[in-house]
Coordinates of C-alpha atoms in Angstrom, one line a residue:
M17 CA 0.0 0.0 0.0
S18 CA 1.3 3.5 -0.8
P19 CA -1.1 6.0 0.8
F20 CA -1.3 9.5 -0.6
F21 CA 0.3 12.1 1.7
P22 CA -0.4 15.8 0.9
Q23 CA 2.3 18.4 1.4
L24 CA 3.5 18.3 4.9
V25 CA 2.7 21.1 7.3
S26 CA 5.9 21.7 9.2
F27 CA 4.3 22.0 12.6
C28 CA 4.7 19.5 15.4
I29 CA 1.3 19.2 17.1
I30 CA 2.8 19.0 20.6
G31 CA 4.7 22.2 20.0
I32 CA 1.5 23.9 18.8
I33 CA -0.4 22.7 21.8
L34 CA 2.2 24.0 24.3
S35 CA 2.0 27.4 22.6
L36 CA -1.7 27.7 22.4
S37 CA -3.4 30.6 24.1
R38 CA -6.9 32.1 24.2
N39 CA -6.9 34.4 21.2
S40 CA -7.3 38.1 21.6
F41 CA -10.5 38.4 19.7
S42 CA -12.5 36.5 22.2
Q43 CA -15.5 37.7 24.2
G44 CA -15.3 37.0 27.9
Q45 CA -16.4 40.2 29.6
N46 CA -19.4 38.5 31.2
I47 CA -17.5 35.6 32.8
D48 CA -15.9 35.7 36.2
P49 CA -12.1 36.1 35.7
E50 CA -11.3 33.2 38.1
I51 CA -13.8 30.9 36.3
R52 CA -12.4 31.9 32.9
A53 CA -8.8 31.3 34.1
K54 CA -9.9 27.8 35.4
I55 CA -11.5 27.0 32.0
D56 CA -8.6 28.3 30.0
D57 CA -6.1 26.4 32.1
F58 CA -8.0 23.1 31.7
I59 CA -8.4 23.6 27.9
Q60 CA -4.8 24.6 27.2
N61 CA -2.9 22.4 29.7
I62 CA -5.1 19.3 29.9
Y63 CA -7.9 18.9 27.3
L64 CA -6.0 20.0 24.2
P65 CA -2.9 18.0 24.9
A66 CA -5.0 14.9 25.8
T67 CA -7.0 15.1 22.6
K68 CA -4.1 16.4 20.5
T69 CA -6.4 19.0 19.1
S70 CA -4.8 22.0 17.4
A71 CA -7.8 24.4 17.4
L72 CA -11.0 24.7 19.3
G73 CA -14.0 26.9 19.0
L74 CA -15.9 27.5 22.3
S75 CA -19.0 29.4 23.4
I76 CA -20.8 29.3 26.8
V77 CA -24.2 30.7 27.5
Q78 CA -25.9 31.0 30.9
N79 CA -29.1 32.3 32.5
D80 CA -31.6 33.8 30.0
G81 CA -29.1 33.9 27.2
E82 CA -26.2 35.9 28.6
V83 CA -23.1 35.0 26.6
L84 CA -20.4 34.3 29.2
Y85 CA -17.6 33.3 26.8
S86 CA -17.1 33.0 23.1
T87 CA -13.6 32.4 22.0
G88 CA -11.1 30.4 19.9
F89 CA -8.0 28.5 20.8
G90 CA -5.1 27.7 18.5
Y91 CA -4.9 28.2 14.7
A92 CA -7.6 27.9 12.1
D93 CA -4.9 27.4 9.6
Q94 CA -1.5 26.3 10.9
E95 CA 0.5 26.8 7.7
K96 CA -0.8 30.4 7.1
M97 CA -0.7 31.1 10.9
I98 CA -4.3 32.2 10.9
L99 CA -5.5 32.4 14.5
N100 CA -8.8 30.6 15.4
G101 CA -11.3 33.0 16.8
N102 CA -15.0 33.2 17.7
D103 CA -15.9 34.0 14.1
T104 CA -14.0 31.0 12.7
Q105 CA -16.3 28.5 10.9
F106 CA -16.3 24.9 12.0
L107 CA -18.3 22.2 10.2
I108 CA -20.7 21.0 12.9
G109 CA -21.8 17.8 11.3
S110 CA -24.8 16.1 12.8
T111 CA -25.4 18.9 15.2
T112 CA -27.1 20.4 12.1
K113 CA -29.9 17.9 12.6
S114 CA -31.4 20.1 15.4
F115 CA -31.6 23.0 12.9
T116 CA -33.4 20.8 10.5
A117 CA -35.8 19.8 13.2
V118 CA -36.5 23.5 14.0
I119 CA -37.1 24.1 10.3
V120 CA -39.6 21.2 10.0
L121 CA -41.5 22.3 13.1
R122 CA -41.6 25.9 11.9
V123 CA -43.1 24.8 8.5
L124 CA -45.6 22.4 10.0
N125 CA -46.8 25.0 12.5
E126 CA -47.2 27.6 9.8
K127 CA -48.8 25.4 7.2
F128 CA -51.0 23.2 9.4
P129 CA -51.9 25.4 12.3
D130 CA -55.1 23.6 13.1
L131 CA -53.3 20.3 13.6
G132 CA -50.8 21.6 16.2
E133 CA -48.5 18.9 17.4
K134 CA -50.6 16.3 15.6
A135 CA -48.9 17.4 12.4
L136 CA -45.8 15.5 13.6
D137 CA -47.8 12.3 13.9
T138 CA -50.0 12.6 10.8
P139 CA -48.7 10.3 8.0
I140 CA -46.7 12.3 5.5
K141 CA -48.7 10.8 2.7
K142 CA -51.8 12.5 4.1
L143 CA -50.1 15.8 4.7
I144 CA -48.5 16.0 1.3
P145 CA -49.9 13.3 -1.1
A146 CA -47.8 14.6 -4.0
A147 CA -44.5 13.8 -2.3
N148 CA -42.6 11.4 -4.5
F149 CA -40.9 9.2 -2.0
T150 CA -41.7 5.8 -0.5
F151 CA -40.1 3.0 1.5
N152 CA -39.4 -0.7 0.9
D153 CA -42.7 -1.7 2.3
R154 CA -46.2 -0.4 2.0
F155 CA -46.9 0.0 5.7
R156 CA -44.0 2.4 6.2
A157 CA -44.8 4.2 2.9
E158 CA -48.3 4.9 4.1
H159 CA -47.7 5.5 7.8
V160 CA -44.3 7.2 8.3
T161 CA -44.5 10.6 10.0
F162 CA -42.2 13.5 10.5
R163 CA -41.7 12.4 14.1
D164 CA -40.5 9.1 12.8
L165 CA -38.0 10.8 10.5
L166 CA -36.7 13.3 13.0
A167 CA -36.4 10.8 15.9
H168 CA -34.8 8.0 13.9
R169 CA -37.8 5.7 14.4
T170 CA -38.2 4.4 10.8
C171 CA -35.8 1.5 11.6
I172 CA -34.4 1.7 8.1
L173 CA -30.8 0.5 8.2
R174 CA -28.2 3.2 8.3
N175 CA -26.4 3.7 5.0
D176 CA -23.4 6.0 5.2
L177 CA -21.3 4.5 2.4
P178 CA -22.7 6.9 -0.2
L179 CA -21.8 9.8 2.2
L180 CA -18.2 8.6 2.0
A181 CA -18.0 7.8 -1.7
D182 CA -20.2 10.6 -3.0
P183 CA -21.9 8.7 -5.9
F184 CA -25.0 11.0 -6.2
D185 CA -25.3 14.5 -7.5
T186 CA -28.4 15.7 -5.6
S187 CA -30.3 15.1 -2.5
E188 CA -33.3 14.2 -4.6
E189 CA -31.6 11.1 -5.8
I190 CA -30.8 10.1 -2.2
I191 CA -34.5 10.5 -1.3
Y192 CA -35.6 8.4 -4.4
R193 CA -33.2 5.6 -3.5
V194 CA -34.4 5.4 0.1
R195 CA -37.1 3.1 -1.1
Y196 CA -34.6 0.4 -1.7
S197 CA -33.0 0.6 1.8
E198 CA -33.4 -2.5 4.0
E199 CA -35.3 -2.4 7.3
G200 CA -33.4 -3.1 10.4
C201 CA -36.4 -3.7 12.6
G202 CA -40.1 -2.9 12.7
I203 CA -41.1 0.7 12.4
R204 CA -40.9 2.6 15.8
S205 CA -39.6 -0.6 17.6
E206 CA -36.0 0.6 18.0
W207 CA -33.9 3.7 17.6
Q208 CA -31.9 3.4 14.4
Y209 CA -29.7 6.4 13.6
N210 CA -30.1 7.3 9.9
N211 CA -28.7 10.4 8.2
Q212 CA -30.8 9.9 5.1
M213 CA -34.1 10.3 7.1
F214 CA -33.1 13.9 7.8
V215 CA -32.3 14.5 4.2
V216 CA -35.9 13.3 3.4
A217 CA -37.3 15.5 6.2
G218 CA -35.5 18.7 5.0
E219 CA -36.6 18.2 1.4
L220 CA -40.2 17.5 2.4
A221 CA -40.3 20.7 4.5
G222 CA -39.2 22.6 1.4
L223 CA -42.0 20.9 -0.6
I224 CA -44.6 21.9 2.0
A225 CA -43.4 25.5 2.1
N226 CA -43.2 25.8 -1.7
S227 CA -39.5 26.6 -1.2
S228 CA -36.2 24.7 -0.9
Y229 CA -34.5 23.3 2.1
D230 CA -31.5 25.6 1.5
E231 CA -33.8 28.7 1.4
L232 CA -35.6 27.7 4.6
F233 CA -32.3 27.2 6.3
Q234 CA -30.9 30.5 5.2
N235 CA -34.2 32.2 6.4
L236 CA -33.7 30.6 9.8
L237 CA -30.1 31.7 10.1
T238 CA -31.1 35.2 9.2
D239 CA -33.9 35.3 11.8
L240 CA -31.5 34.0 14.4
G241 CA -28.8 36.6 13.5
M242 CA -26.4 33.8 12.6
L243 CA -24.9 35.9 9.8
N244 CA -21.5 34.3 9.7
S245 CA -22.7 30.7 9.3
S246 CA -23.5 28.8 6.1
L247 CA -24.3 25.5 4.5
V248 CA -21.6 23.7 2.5
K249 CA -21.9 24.3 -1.3
K250 CA -20.4 22.5 -4.3
S251 CA -19.1 25.9 -5.5
D252 CA -17.2 26.7 -2.3
D253 CA -13.6 27.8 -2.8
F254 CA -11.9 26.9 0.4
S255 CA -8.7 28.6 -0.7
N256 CA -10.5 32.0 -0.5
M257 CA -12.3 31.2 2.8
P258 CA -9.7 32.0 5.4
F259 CA -12.5 32.2 8.0
R260 CA -13.0 28.5 7.8
A261 CA -11.0 26.2 10.0
Q262 CA -8.7 24.1 7.8
P263 CA -9.2 20.4 8.6
Y264 CA -6.2 18.3 9.6
Y265 CA -5.3 14.7 10.5
V266 CA -2.4 13.7 12.7
I267 CA 0.2 11.0 12.2
E268 CA 3.0 10.7 14.8
N269 CA 2.4 14.1 16.2
V270 CA 2.6 15.8 12.8
S271 CA -0.4 17.4 11.2
Y272 CA -1.4 17.1 7.6
P273 CA -4.0 19.2 5.8
I274 CA -7.0 17.3 4.6
N275 CA -8.2 17.8 1.0
T276 CA -11.0 20.2 1.5
E277 CA -12.8 18.9 -1.6
L278 CA -13.7 15.9 0.6
I279 CA -15.9 18.3 2.7
K280 CA -18.2 18.9 -0.3
R281 CA -19.4 15.3 -0.1
V282 CA -21.8 16.5 2.6
T283 CA -23.7 18.8 0.2
T284 CA -26.2 16.2 -0.9
S285 CA -26.9 15.5 2.8
N286 CA -26.7 19.1 4.2
A287 CA -29.9 18.6 6.2
A288 CA -28.1 15.8 8.1
G289 CA -24.8 17.6 8.7
G290 CA -23.7 20.4 6.4
L291 CA -23.6 23.5 8.5
Y292 CA -20.4 25.6 9.0
A293 CA -21.0 27.7 12.1
T294 CA -18.9 30.0 14.3
A295 CA -18.7 30.1 18.1
N296 CA -20.4 33.5 18.2
D297 CA -23.3 32.3 16.0
M298 CA -23.7 29.1 18.0
A299 CA -24.0 31.2 21.1
R300 CA -27.0 32.9 19.5
Y301 CA -28.4 29.5 18.6
M302 CA -28.0 28.3 22.2
R303 CA -29.8 31.4 23.5
F304 CA -32.6 30.6 21.1
L305 CA -32.9 27.0 22.4
L306 CA -32.6 28.0 26.1
N307 CA -35.3 30.6 25.6
L308 CA -37.6 28.3 23.7
G309 CA -37.6 30.1 20.4
N310 CA -36.9 33.6 21.5
I311 CA -33.9 35.6 20.5
D312 CA -33.4 39.3 21.2
G313 CA -37.0 39.7 22.1
Q314 CA -38.3 38.1 18.8
Q315 CA -40.2 34.9 19.1
V316 CA -38.9 33.1 16.0
V317 CA -40.7 29.9 16.7
P318 CA -43.6 29.7 19.2
E319 CA -42.6 28.5 22.6
D320 CA -45.0 25.5 22.7
V321 CA -43.7 24.4 19.3
M322 CA -40.1 24.5 20.6
K323 CA -41.1 22.2 23.4
W324 CA -41.9 19.5 20.9
M325 CA -38.2 19.1 20.3
T326 CA -37.3 17.8 23.7
K327 CA -40.3 15.4 24.2
P328 CA -39.0 11.8 24.3
A329 CA -39.9 10.2 21.0
I330 CA -38.1 6.8 21.4
A331 CA -36.0 5.2 24.0
M332 CA -32.3 4.8 23.7
A333 CA -30.2 2.2 25.5
P334 CA -28.3 4.0 28.3
F335 CA -24.7 4.4 27.4
T336 CA -23.2 4.3 30.9
F337 CA -24.0 3.5 34.5
K338 CA -22.3 4.8 37.6
T339 CA -19.7 2.6 39.2
S340 CA -19.1 4.8 42.2
E341 CA -20.9 7.5 44.2
E342 CA -18.4 10.1 43.2
Q343 CA -19.0 9.8 39.5
R344 CA -21.1 12.4 37.7
L345 CA -22.1 10.7 34.5
A346 CA -24.0 11.8 31.4
S347 CA -26.3 9.0 30.2
S348 CA -28.5 9.3 27.1
M349 CA -32.0 7.8 27.6
A350 CA -34.2 9.0 24.7
Y351 CA -34.2 10.9 21.5
G352 CA -36.4 13.9 20.9
L353 CA -36.4 15.7 17.5
G354 CA -32.8 16.2 16.3
L355 CA -31.6 16.2 20.0
M356 CA -30.6 13.5 22.4
L357 CA -32.2 13.6 25.9
A358 CA -30.1 12.6 28.8
N359 CA -29.3 13.3 32.4
Y360 CA -26.1 14.5 34.1
D361 CA -25.9 14.2 37.8
G362 CA -29.7 14.0 37.9
W363 CA -30.2 17.1 35.8
Q364 CA -31.7 17.3 32.4
F365 CA -29.0 17.2 29.8
V366 CA -29.9 17.8 26.1
H367 CA -27.2 17.4 23.5
H368 CA -26.1 16.4 20.0
G369 CA -22.7 15.7 18.6
G370 CA -21.4 16.0 15.1
Y371 CA -18.6 14.3 13.2
F372 CA -17.5 14.7 9.6
P373 CA -13.9 13.8 9.2
P374 CA -12.1 15.4 11.0
Y375 CA -14.4 18.0 12.5
N376 CA -15.8 17.1 15.9
T377 CA -18.6 19.1 17.6
L378 CA -20.8 18.9 20.6
L379 CA -23.8 21.1 21.6
S380 CA -24.8 20.7 25.2
L381 CA -27.7 22.2 27.0
F382 CA -28.6 22.0 30.7
P383 CA -32.1 23.6 30.4
E384 CA -33.0 23.6 34.1
K385 CA -29.7 25.2 35.0
K386 CA -29.8 27.6 32.0
I387 CA -26.3 26.6 30.9
A388 CA -25.3 25.8 27.3
V389 CA -21.9 24.9 25.9
F390 CA -20.7 24.6 22.3
S391 CA -17.3 23.2 21.2
S392 CA -15.9 22.2 17.9
S393 CA -12.4 21.1 16.7
N394 CA -10.9 20.7 13.3
Q395 CA -8.3 17.9 13.8
G396 CA -8.5 14.2 14.1
P397 CA -8.3 11.7 15.5
L398 CA -10.1 13.1 18.5
L399 CA -9.0 10.5 21.1
L400 CA -11.5 11.4 23.8
D401 CA -15.1 12.3 24.2
S402 CA -15.8 16.0 23.8
A403 CA -18.5 15.7 26.4
V404 CA -15.7 15.8 29.0
L405 CA -15.2 19.5 28.2
S406 CA -18.9 20.5 28.4
T407 CA -19.5 18.6 31.6
F408 CA -16.3 20.1 33.1
I409 CA -17.6 23.6 32.2
Y410 CA -21.0 22.8 33.7
D411 CA -19.3 21.5 36.9
T412 CA -17.1 24.6 37.1
L413 CA -20.1 27.0 36.7
A414 CA -22.1 24.9 39.2
G415 CA -19.3 25.5 41.8
L416 CA -17.9 21.9 42.0
N417 CA -14.6 22.3 43.7
N418 CA -13.0 19.2 42.2
A419 CA -14.3 19.7 38.6
T420 CA -10.8 19.5 37.2
E421 CA -10.0 16.3 39.0
K422 CA -13.2 14.7 37.9
A423 CA -12.6 15.7 34.3
I424 CA -9.0 14.3 34.4
E425 CA -10.4 11.0 35.7
R426 CA -12.9 10.8 32.8
L427 CA -10.1 11.6 30.4
E428 CA -8.0 8.8 31.7
S429 CA -10.9 6.4 31.7
Q430 CA -11.7 7.3 28.1
R431 CA -8.1 7.0 27.1
V432 CA -8.1 3.4 28.3
S433 CA -11.5 2.7 26.6
F434 CA -10.2 4.2 23.4
A435 CA -7.1 1.9 23.5
Q436 CA -9.4 -1.1 24.2
K437 CA -11.6 -0.3 21.2
I438 CA -8.5 0.1 18.9
S439 CA -7.2 -3.3 20.2
K440 CA -10.6 -5.0 19.5
R441 CA -10.8 -3.4 16.1
D442 CA -7.3 -4.7 15.2
E443 CA -8.2 -8.2 16.6
A444 CA -11.3 -8.2 14.3
V445 CA -9.2 -7.4 11.3
T446 CA -6.6 -10.0 12.2
K447 CA -9.2 -12.7 12.6
F448 CA -10.9 -11.8 9.3
V449 CA -7.6 -11.9 7.4
E450 CA -6.4 -15.2 9.0
K451 CA -9.8 -16.8 8.3
S452 CA -9.6 -15.6 4.7
K453 CA -6.1 -16.8 4.2
S454 CA -7.0 -20.3 5.4
V455 CA -9.4 -20.7 2.5
K456 CA -8.1 -21.6 -1.0
K457 CA -8.3 -18.7 -3.5
Q458 CA -11.4 -18.9 -5.6
N459 CA -11.2 -18.5 -9.4
E460 CA -14.5 -16.7 -9.8
D461 CA -14.4 -13.9 -12.3
I462 CA -15.4 -10.8 -10.4
I463 CA -15.0 -8.2 -13.2
G464 CA -18.3 -6.4 -14.0
K465 CA -20.7 -3.7 -13.0
Y466 CA -22.5 -4.0 -9.7
G467 CA -25.4 -2.0 -8.3
S468 CA -27.5 -1.3 -5.3
G469 CA -30.9 0.4 -5.3
S470 CA -30.0 2.4 -2.2
S471 CA -26.2 2.9 -2.7
G472 CA -25.7 3.3 -6.4
D473 CA -23.3 1.7 -8.9
V474 CA -19.8 0.1 -8.5
E475 CA -17.5 -1.2 -11.2
I476 CA -14.7 -3.7 -10.9
F477 CA -12.3 -3.9 -13.8
E478 CA -8.7 -4.6 -14.7
K479 CA -6.3 -1.6 -14.8
F480 CA -2.6 -1.2 -15.2
N481 CA -0.9 -0.4 -11.9
N482 CA 2.1 1.9 -12.5
Q483 CA 3.5 1.1 -9.1
T484 CA 3.6 -2.7 -9.5
N485 CA 4.2 -2.5 -13.3
A486 CA 1.4 -5.1 -13.7
T487 CA -2.3 -5.3 -14.4
G488 CA -4.4 -5.4 -11.3
I489 CA -8.1 -5.5 -10.2
Y490 CA -9.6 -2.1 -9.5
L491 CA -12.8 -1.0 -7.8
S492 CA -14.4 2.4 -8.6
Y493 CA -17.4 3.8 -6.7
G494 CA -18.6 7.4 -6.7
R495 CA -16.1 10.3 -6.8
W496 CA -13.9 9.1 -4.0
A497 CA -14.0 5.3 -3.4
Q498 CA -11.3 4.0 -5.8
A499 CA -9.2 1.1 -4.6
W500 CA -6.9 -1.7 -5.8
M501 CA -8.2 -5.1 -4.9
E502 CA -5.8 -7.8 -3.6
N503 CA -7.1 -11.3 -3.0
I504 CA -6.1 -12.4 0.5
G505 CA -7.8 -15.8 0.2
G506 CA -11.2 -17.3 -0.6
F507 CA -13.6 -14.6 -1.7
A508 CA -11.9 -11.9 0.4
Y509 CA -10.0 -8.9 -0.9
Y510 CA -8.0 -6.2 0.7
L511 CA -8.8 -2.7 -0.6
T512 CA -5.9 -0.2 -1.0
W513 CA -7.5 3.2 -1.4
D514 CA -6.2 5.0 -4.5
S515 CA -7.7 8.4 -3.5
D516 CA -7.8 10.9 -0.7
L517 CA -10.6 8.8 0.9
I518 CA -7.7 7.4 2.9
Q519 CA -7.7 10.7 4.8
D520 CA -11.0 9.7 6.5
N521 CA -9.2 6.7 8.0
Y522 CA -6.3 8.8 9.2
A523 CA -8.7 11.3 10.8
G524 CA -10.4 8.5 12.6
G525 CA -7.2 7.0 14.0
D526 CA -6.8 4.2 11.5
L527 CA -3.3 4.6 10.0
I528 CA -3.7 1.5 7.7
G529 CA -6.9 2.5 6.1
A530 CA -8.3 -1.0 6.6
A531 CA -11.1 -1.9 4.2
Y532 CA -12.1 -5.2 2.7
A533 CA -14.5 -6.7 0.2
I534 CA -16.1 -10.1 -0.2
V535 CA -17.1 -11.0 -3.8
Y536 CA -19.1 -14.2 -4.1
N537 CA -21.7 -15.5 -6.5
G538 CA -22.3 -12.1 -8.1
T539 CA -22.5 -10.1 -4.8
L540 CA -20.0 -7.5 -3.7
D541 CA -19.9 -6.7 0.0
I542 CA -17.7 -3.8 1.2
L543 CA -16.5 -4.1 4.8
F544 CA -15.0 -1.7 7.3
P545 CA -13.7 -2.5 10.8
A546 CA -16.2 -1.6 13.5
G547 CA -16.1 -2.7 17.1
E548 CA -15.3 -6.4 17.5
E549 CA -16.1 -7.4 13.9
L550 CA -16.0 -6.2 10.3
Q551 CA -19.2 -4.4 9.4
S552 CA -20.9 -4.5 6.1
M553 CA -21.1 -1.0 4.7
G554 CA -22.9 -1.8 1.5
K555 CA -23.9 -4.7 -0.7
F556 CA -24.0 -4.6 -4.5
E557 CA -25.4 -7.1 -7.0
L558 CA -23.9 -7.9 -10.4
G559 CA -26.0 -6.4 -13.1
V560 CA -28.4 -4.5 -10.8
S561 CA -29.2 -0.8 -11.5
L562 CA -32.2 1.5 -11.2
D563 CA -33.1 0.4 -14.8
V564 CA -33.9 -3.1 -13.7
L565 CA -35.5 -2.3 -10.3
P566 CA -39.2 -1.8 -9.8
E567 CA -40.1 1.9 -9.2
V568 CA -42.3 0.8 -6.3
P569 CA -40.5 -2.0 -4.4
W570 CA -43.7 -3.5 -2.9
A571 CA -46.8 -5.1 -4.5
P572 CA -50.0 -3.0 -4.3
D573 CA -51.8 -5.6 -2.3
S574 CA -49.0 -6.3 0.2
C575 CA -47.7 -4.8 3.4
G576 CA -44.1 -5.9 3.0
P577 CA -41.4 -5.9 0.4
E578 CA -42.1 -7.4 -3.0

């Protein structure tokens, strides 16, 4: 394997971290100097070194929307020495989902005022019969609601491979292809996170409003006064956007700039994760959330409508349990609408993270305490949970004397947990390779065009490899997923990325870029390491394309797939 390395940025990450300081264009006049010093000390001397993060955007809001602190740490661009400030844009990833939920609620309230909250639970097919979308079974097609979409209750299997490979030109194509996605469980029976459902929700909101999702989003940003934030566009020229935090990945304490063209993959899924926002603007958004739709005296969304967002819509398995009386843990219990509902030390804790390689974001709200924290970084891998920072800030504002010690304990616990996960991932890969090598190589001809109704088209063909000076087998999928295929035994192949897609792996802490494929009997299955096993990211069938698939995947007189 010969991974592509972009031009080196000659900065050692450790050196950068040791020299980080709160940048001069921060706003901190409303925060107690001692508290600010404690937060700054924790971030600069503990959190950033532990996470090996070069830059951080931070904003803190308290009481009825008072901005305590809005600042930036480190450099937005290391090579150009551009400081990160409170008006530096970070891609906030899935934190965008809460904005999409606000847009949907706003449209439903305006267009169906007589229904009230029932608009969320009315089948979409009844609200907008002209909507050209469906699912793989008749029951879902006729009964799915906006609450189902916004709370991940459709139980359609998550399908993120197209988000990585970028095979589609428009969100409309994603919405059309959702009909071929497989179910993971019965509708509303389990929480199944699915980015595509938010793409559907955003586009349908535009249809109801006789507008577009992008226009509705821009209207919301304007009404909130978030004038320095914007959705990602295909036309973006990052070289002329110095206010955007340059993304980086780290290998052996050296940072490398990520190809910013990779960021544009999110444009077809902007409703699920395509907002670039600043710390200042996110402070305004948190004020809007804490004050239930009010900002600067203007009620942008009615208070009772905003309350719909934090009503539990479906249960989530608790992520953690306390193991000692001293621990103050955050445990997610349910999902609302674009927001996770949890408790922290017995108090209501509302949050949502966002990750799009390598940007890592967390929005945290403590409604009863009137505290909100936003943080975002632009470098990966982020080795530890960013919730450590927000809960540390909450504990500090709440007057907990040993907030720093508790945060350090959590950082150490997560460092061990992260190491264990990496070890299990590596074990899973080793077992897969060993099992594959124990099987005699098969002689099946795998050359051909493969397809998936939900994921698009893949081609496997022979191509001359200049590095080996021989003809090899090559896989091509979308704009970014190109790889050489090396048989490792049986039907298994190792994929060596031949594009900057490898940078996703580096940003996530995988320096090998491990990806595999199984090709058997006309089926291509692409696998990535996940947890203690290799997970199927997408299956494709030889000769399958939209041309040969039924437009409606279920029979008119059935309730299930055809």
